[in-house]
PDB file of C-alpha atoms in Angstrom:
ATOM      1  CA  UNK L   1     136.955  94.530 128.936  1.00  0.00           C
ATOM      2  CA  UNK L   2     135.741  97.980 127.991  1.00  0.00           C
ATOM      3  CA  UNK L   3     132.111  98.829 128.732  1.00  0.00           C
ATOM      4  CA  UNK L   4     129.934 101.528 127.189  1.00  0.00           C
ATOM      5  CA  UNK L   5     127.157 103.725 128.544  1.00  0.00           C
ATOM      6  CA  UNK L   6     123.804 103.770 126.771  1.00  0.00           C
ATOM      7  CA  UNK L   7     124.720 107.152 125.246  1.00  0.00           C
ATOM      8  CA  UNK L   8     128.082 105.916 123.956  1.00  0.00           C
ATOM      9  CA  UNK L   9     126.431 102.785 122.549  1.00  0.00           C
ATOM     10  CA  UNK L  10     123.783 104.900 120.818  1.00  0.00           C
ATOM     11  CA  UNK L  11     126.462 107.019 119.142  1.00  0.00           C
ATOM     12  CA  UNK L  12     128.348 103.943 117.971  1.00  0.00           C
ATOM     13  CA  UNK L  13     125.139 102.330 116.689  1.00  0.00           C
ATOM     14  CA  UNK L  14     124.027 105.496 114.891  1.00  0.00           C
ATOM     15  CA  UNK L  15     120.759 105.825 116.831  1.00  0.00           C
ATOM     16  CA  UNK L  16     119.341 108.084 119.525  1.00  0.00           C
ATOM     17  CA  UNK L  17     119.982 107.325 123.205  1.00  0.00           C
ATOM     18  CA  UNK L  18     116.224 106.714 123.586  1.00  0.00           C
ATOM     19  CA  UNK L  19     116.349 103.990 120.934  1.00  0.00           C
ATOM     20  CA  UNK L  20     119.377 102.342 122.572  1.00  0.00           C
ATOM     21  CA  UNK L  21     117.605 102.520 125.944  1.00  0.00           C
ATOM     22  CA  UNK L  22     114.463 100.897 124.499  1.00  0.00           C
ATOM     23  CA  UNK L  23     116.563  98.104 122.987  1.00  0.00           C
ATOM     24  CA  UNK L  24     118.230  97.529 126.371  1.00  0.00           C
ATOM     25  CA  UNK L  25     114.865  97.615 128.169  1.00  0.00           C
ATOM     26  CA  UNK L  26     113.527  95.023 125.707  1.00  0.00           C
ATOM     27  CA  UNK L  27     116.496  92.762 126.410  1.00  0.00           C
ATOM     28  CA  UNK L  28     117.932  92.982 122.895  1.00  0.00           C
ATOM     29  CA  UNK L  29     121.339  93.805 124.378  1.00  0.00           C
ATOM     30  CA  UNK L  30     122.538  92.841 127.861  1.00  0.00           C
ATOM     31  CA  UNK L  31     123.369  95.580 130.345  1.00  0.00           C
ATOM     32  CA  UNK L  32     124.742  95.755 133.860  1.00  0.00           C
ATOM     33  CA  UNK L  33     125.020  98.587 136.356  1.00  0.00           C
ATOM     34  CA  UNK L  34     128.205 100.219 137.587  1.00  0.00           C
ATOM     35  CA  UNK L  35     128.719 101.369 141.168  1.00  0.00           C
ATOM     36  CA  UNK L  36     127.111 104.705 140.255  1.00  0.00           C
ATOM     37  CA  UNK L  37     123.969 102.983 138.957  1.00  0.00           C
ATOM     38  CA  UNK L  38     124.598 103.705 135.274  1.00  0.00           C
ATOM     39  CA  UNK L  39     123.671 100.998 132.807  1.00  0.00           C
ATOM     40  CA  UNK L  40     126.657  99.692 130.868  1.00  0.00           C
ATOM     41  CA  UNK L  41     127.047  97.341 127.912  1.00  0.00           C
ATOM     42  CA  UNK L  42     130.138  95.114 127.654  1.00  0.00           C
ATOM     43  CA  UNK L  43     132.204  95.821 124.545  1.00  0.00           C
ATOM     44  CA  UNK L  44     131.915  92.276 123.164  1.00  0.00           C
ATOM     45  CA  UNK L  45     128.121  92.329 123.582  1.00  0.00           C
ATOM     46  CA  UNK L  46     127.907  95.729 121.896  1.00  0.00           C
ATOM     47  CA  UNK L  47     130.127  94.559 119.028  1.00  0.00           C
ATOM     48  CA  UNK L  48     127.875  91.549 118.358  1.00  0.00           C
ATOM     49  CA  UNK L  49     124.723  93.648 118.684  1.00  0.00           C
ATOM     50  CA  UNK L  50     126.072  96.339 116.333  1.00  0.00           C
ATOM     51  CA  UNK L  51     126.521  93.716 113.607  1.00  0.00           C
ATOM     52  CA  UNK L  52     122.972  92.450 114.215  1.00  0.00           C
ATOM     53  CA  UNK L  53     121.544  95.984 114.025  1.00  0.00           C
ATOM     54  CA  UNK L  54     123.465  96.779 110.844  1.00  0.00           C
ATOM     55  CA  UNK L  55     122.321  93.566 109.152  1.00  0.00           C
ATOM     56  CA  UNK L  56     118.696  94.237 110.057  1.00  0.00           C
ATOM     57  CA  UNK L  57     118.876  97.868 108.907  1.00  0.00           C
ATOM     58  CA  UNK L  58     117.371  99.071 112.209  1.00  0.00           C
ATOM     59  CA  UNK L  59     119.844 101.942 112.635  1.00  0.00           C
ATOM     60  CA  UNK L  60     119.298 103.249 109.117  1.00  0.00           C
ATOM     61  CA  UNK L  61     115.530 103.117 109.563  1.00  0.00           C
ATOM     62  CA  UNK L  62     115.723 105.681 112.363  1.00  0.00           C
ATOM     63  CA  UNK L  63     117.410 108.271 110.140  1.00  0.00           C
ATOM     64  CA  UNK L  64     114.765 109.831 107.883  1.00  0.00           C
ATOM     65  CA  UNK L  65     117.249 112.078 106.059  1.00  0.00           C
ATOM     66  CA  UNK L  66     117.054 111.278 102.361  1.00  0.00           C
ATOM     67  CA  UNK L  67     120.050 113.409 101.283  1.00  0.00           C
ATOM     68  CA  UNK L  68     123.368 112.350 102.710  1.00  0.00           C
ATOM     69  CA  UNK L  69     127.108 112.180 102.177  1.00  0.00           C
ATOM     70  CA  UNK L  70     129.600 110.121 104.130  1.00  0.00           C
ATOM     71  CA  UNK L  71     132.212 111.823 106.280  1.00  0.00           C
ATOM     72  CA  UNK L  72     135.844 110.774 106.335  1.00  0.00           C
ATOM     73  CA  UNK L  73     135.801 109.681 109.986  1.00  0.00           C
ATOM     74  CA  UNK L  74     133.696 106.698 111.036  1.00  0.00           C
ATOM     75  CA  UNK L  75     133.602 106.211 114.827  1.00  0.00           C
ATOM     76  CA  UNK L  76     132.534 102.711 115.696  1.00  0.00           C
ATOM     77  CA  UNK L  77     133.331  99.512 117.509  1.00  0.00           C
ATOM     78  CA  UNK L  78     135.749  96.754 116.544  1.00  0.00           C
ATOM     79  CA  UNK L  79     133.763  93.639 115.622  1.00  0.00           C
ATOM     80  CA  UNK L  80     136.537  91.345 114.360  1.00  0.00           C
ATOM     81  CA  UNK L  81     140.324  91.095 114.353  1.00  0.00           C
ATOM     82  CA  UNK L  82     142.204  88.513 112.289  1.00  0.00           C
ATOM     83  CA  UNK L  83     145.923  88.391 113.027  1.00  0.00           C
ATOM     84  CA  UNK L  84     148.512  86.938 110.669  1.00  0.00           C
ATOM     85  CA  UNK L  85     152.252  86.681 111.166  1.00  0.00           C
ATOM     86  CA  UNK L  86     152.850  90.165 109.719  1.00  0.00           C
ATOM     87  CA  UNK L  87     149.489  91.575 108.609  1.00  0.00           C
ATOM     88  CA  UNK L  88     146.082  91.899 110.249  1.00  0.00           C
ATOM     89  CA  UNK L  89     142.497  92.559 109.225  1.00  0.00           C
ATOM     90  CA  UNK L  90     140.280  94.704 111.448  1.00  0.00           C
ATOM     91  CA  UNK L  91     136.519  95.170 111.014  1.00  0.00           C
ATOM     92  CA  UNK L  92     134.702  98.153 112.484  1.00  0.00           C
ATOM     93  CA  UNK L  93     130.934  98.587 112.634  1.00  0.00           C
ATOM     94  CA  UNK L  94     130.173 102.307 112.494  1.00  0.00           C
ATOM     95  CA  UNK L  95     126.395 102.596 112.685  1.00  0.00           C
ATOM     96  CA  UNK L  96     125.136 100.910 109.509  1.00  0.00           C
ATOM     97  CA  UNK L  97     128.623 100.983 107.943  1.00  0.00           C
ATOM     98  CA  UNK L  98     130.995  98.001 108.076  1.00  0.00           C
ATOM     99  CA  UNK L  99     134.586  99.005 107.379  1.00  0.00           C
ATOM    100  CA  UNK L 100     137.459  96.570 106.893  1.00  0.00           C
ATOM    101  CA  UNK L 101     141.083  97.644 107.107  1.00  0.00           C
ATOM    102  CA  UNK L 102     144.270  95.746 106.378  1.00  0.00           C
ATOM    103  CA  UNK L 103     147.173  96.891 108.513  1.00  0.00           C
ATOM    104  CA  UNK L 104     150.249  95.509 110.196  1.00  0.00           C
ATOM    105  CA  UNK L 105     149.979  93.174 113.156  1.00  0.00           C
ATOM    106  CA  UNK L 106     152.326  95.542 114.996  1.00  0.00           C
ATOM    107  CA  UNK L 107     149.871  98.447 114.535  1.00  0.00           C
ATOM    108  CA  UNK L 108     146.967  96.345 115.849  1.00  0.00           C
ATOM    109  CA  UNK L 109     148.981  95.384 118.927  1.00  0.00           C
ATOM    110  CA  UNK L 110     150.237  98.950 119.563  1.00  0.00           C
ATOM    111  CA  UNK L 111     146.691 100.333 119.334  1.00  0.00           C
ATOM    112  CA  UNK L 112     145.295  97.556 121.519  1.00  0.00           C
ATOM    113  CA  UNK L 113     142.623  96.736 118.955  1.00  0.00           C
ATOM    114  CA  UNK L 114     140.370  93.839 119.936  1.00  0.00           C
ATOM    115  CA  UNK L 115     136.692  93.024 119.635  1.00  0.00           C
ATOM    116  CA  UNK L 116     134.620  95.457 121.686  1.00  0.00           C
ATOM    117  CA  UNK L 117     137.091  98.359 121.620  1.00  0.00           C
ATOM    118  CA  UNK L 118     135.941 101.747 120.354  1.00  0.00           C
ATOM    119  CA  UNK L 119     137.885 102.924 117.320  1.00  0.00           C
ATOM    120  CA  UNK L 120     137.559 105.381 114.438  1.00  0.00           C
ATOM    121  CA  UNK L 121     138.139 104.397 110.822  1.00  0.00           C
ATOM    122  CA  UNK L 122     139.498 107.296 108.785  1.00  0.00           C
ATOM    123  CA  UNK L 123     139.177 107.145 105.035  1.00  0.00           C
ATOM    124  CA  UNK L 124     141.336 109.016 102.543  1.00  0.00           C
ATOM    125  CA  UNK L 125     140.502 108.513  98.915  1.00  0.00           C
ATOM    126  CA  UNK L 126     141.123 110.191  95.606  1.00  0.00           C
ATOM    127  CA  UNK L 127     137.779 108.931  94.358  1.00  0.00           C
ATOM    128  CA  UNK L 128     134.674 109.588  96.433  1.00  0.00           C
ATOM    129  CA  UNK L 129     131.198 108.723  95.196  1.00  0.00           C
ATOM    130  CA  UNK L 130     128.138 110.583  96.427  1.00  0.00           C
ATOM    131  CA  UNK L 131     124.654 109.205  95.876  1.00  0.00           C
ATOM    132  CA  UNK L 132     121.374 111.042  96.189  1.00  0.00           C
ATOM    133  CA  UNK L 133     118.266 109.052  96.997  1.00  0.00           C
TER     134      UNK L 133
END
């Protein structure tokens, strides 16, 4: 099982490392220490916590920027994989963004995608909407 440092988890959650550290200190997400003494979060725990954070809006609340546009690459963590005989559905939580992709089962297996694995969703679209709040 892949584990993540506090800094990596913060990037995937869309928050500062200080915020991720406070959440870990408060026991909101379980951590353990590696042989070097660094605090790590198991991938499955981080995946579940990322969904919780996104649903509560906690990550978005930290970002005070009121003008924004989405980028085409969304680094995040795999939160669900549903395999069929030929096709598969993969969900990625990228900060406050939940992305769902339909792809072949073969691609999922070749990439080693499973809950808790870091992945990047790349979006190509001929129609992009930009909102200003």
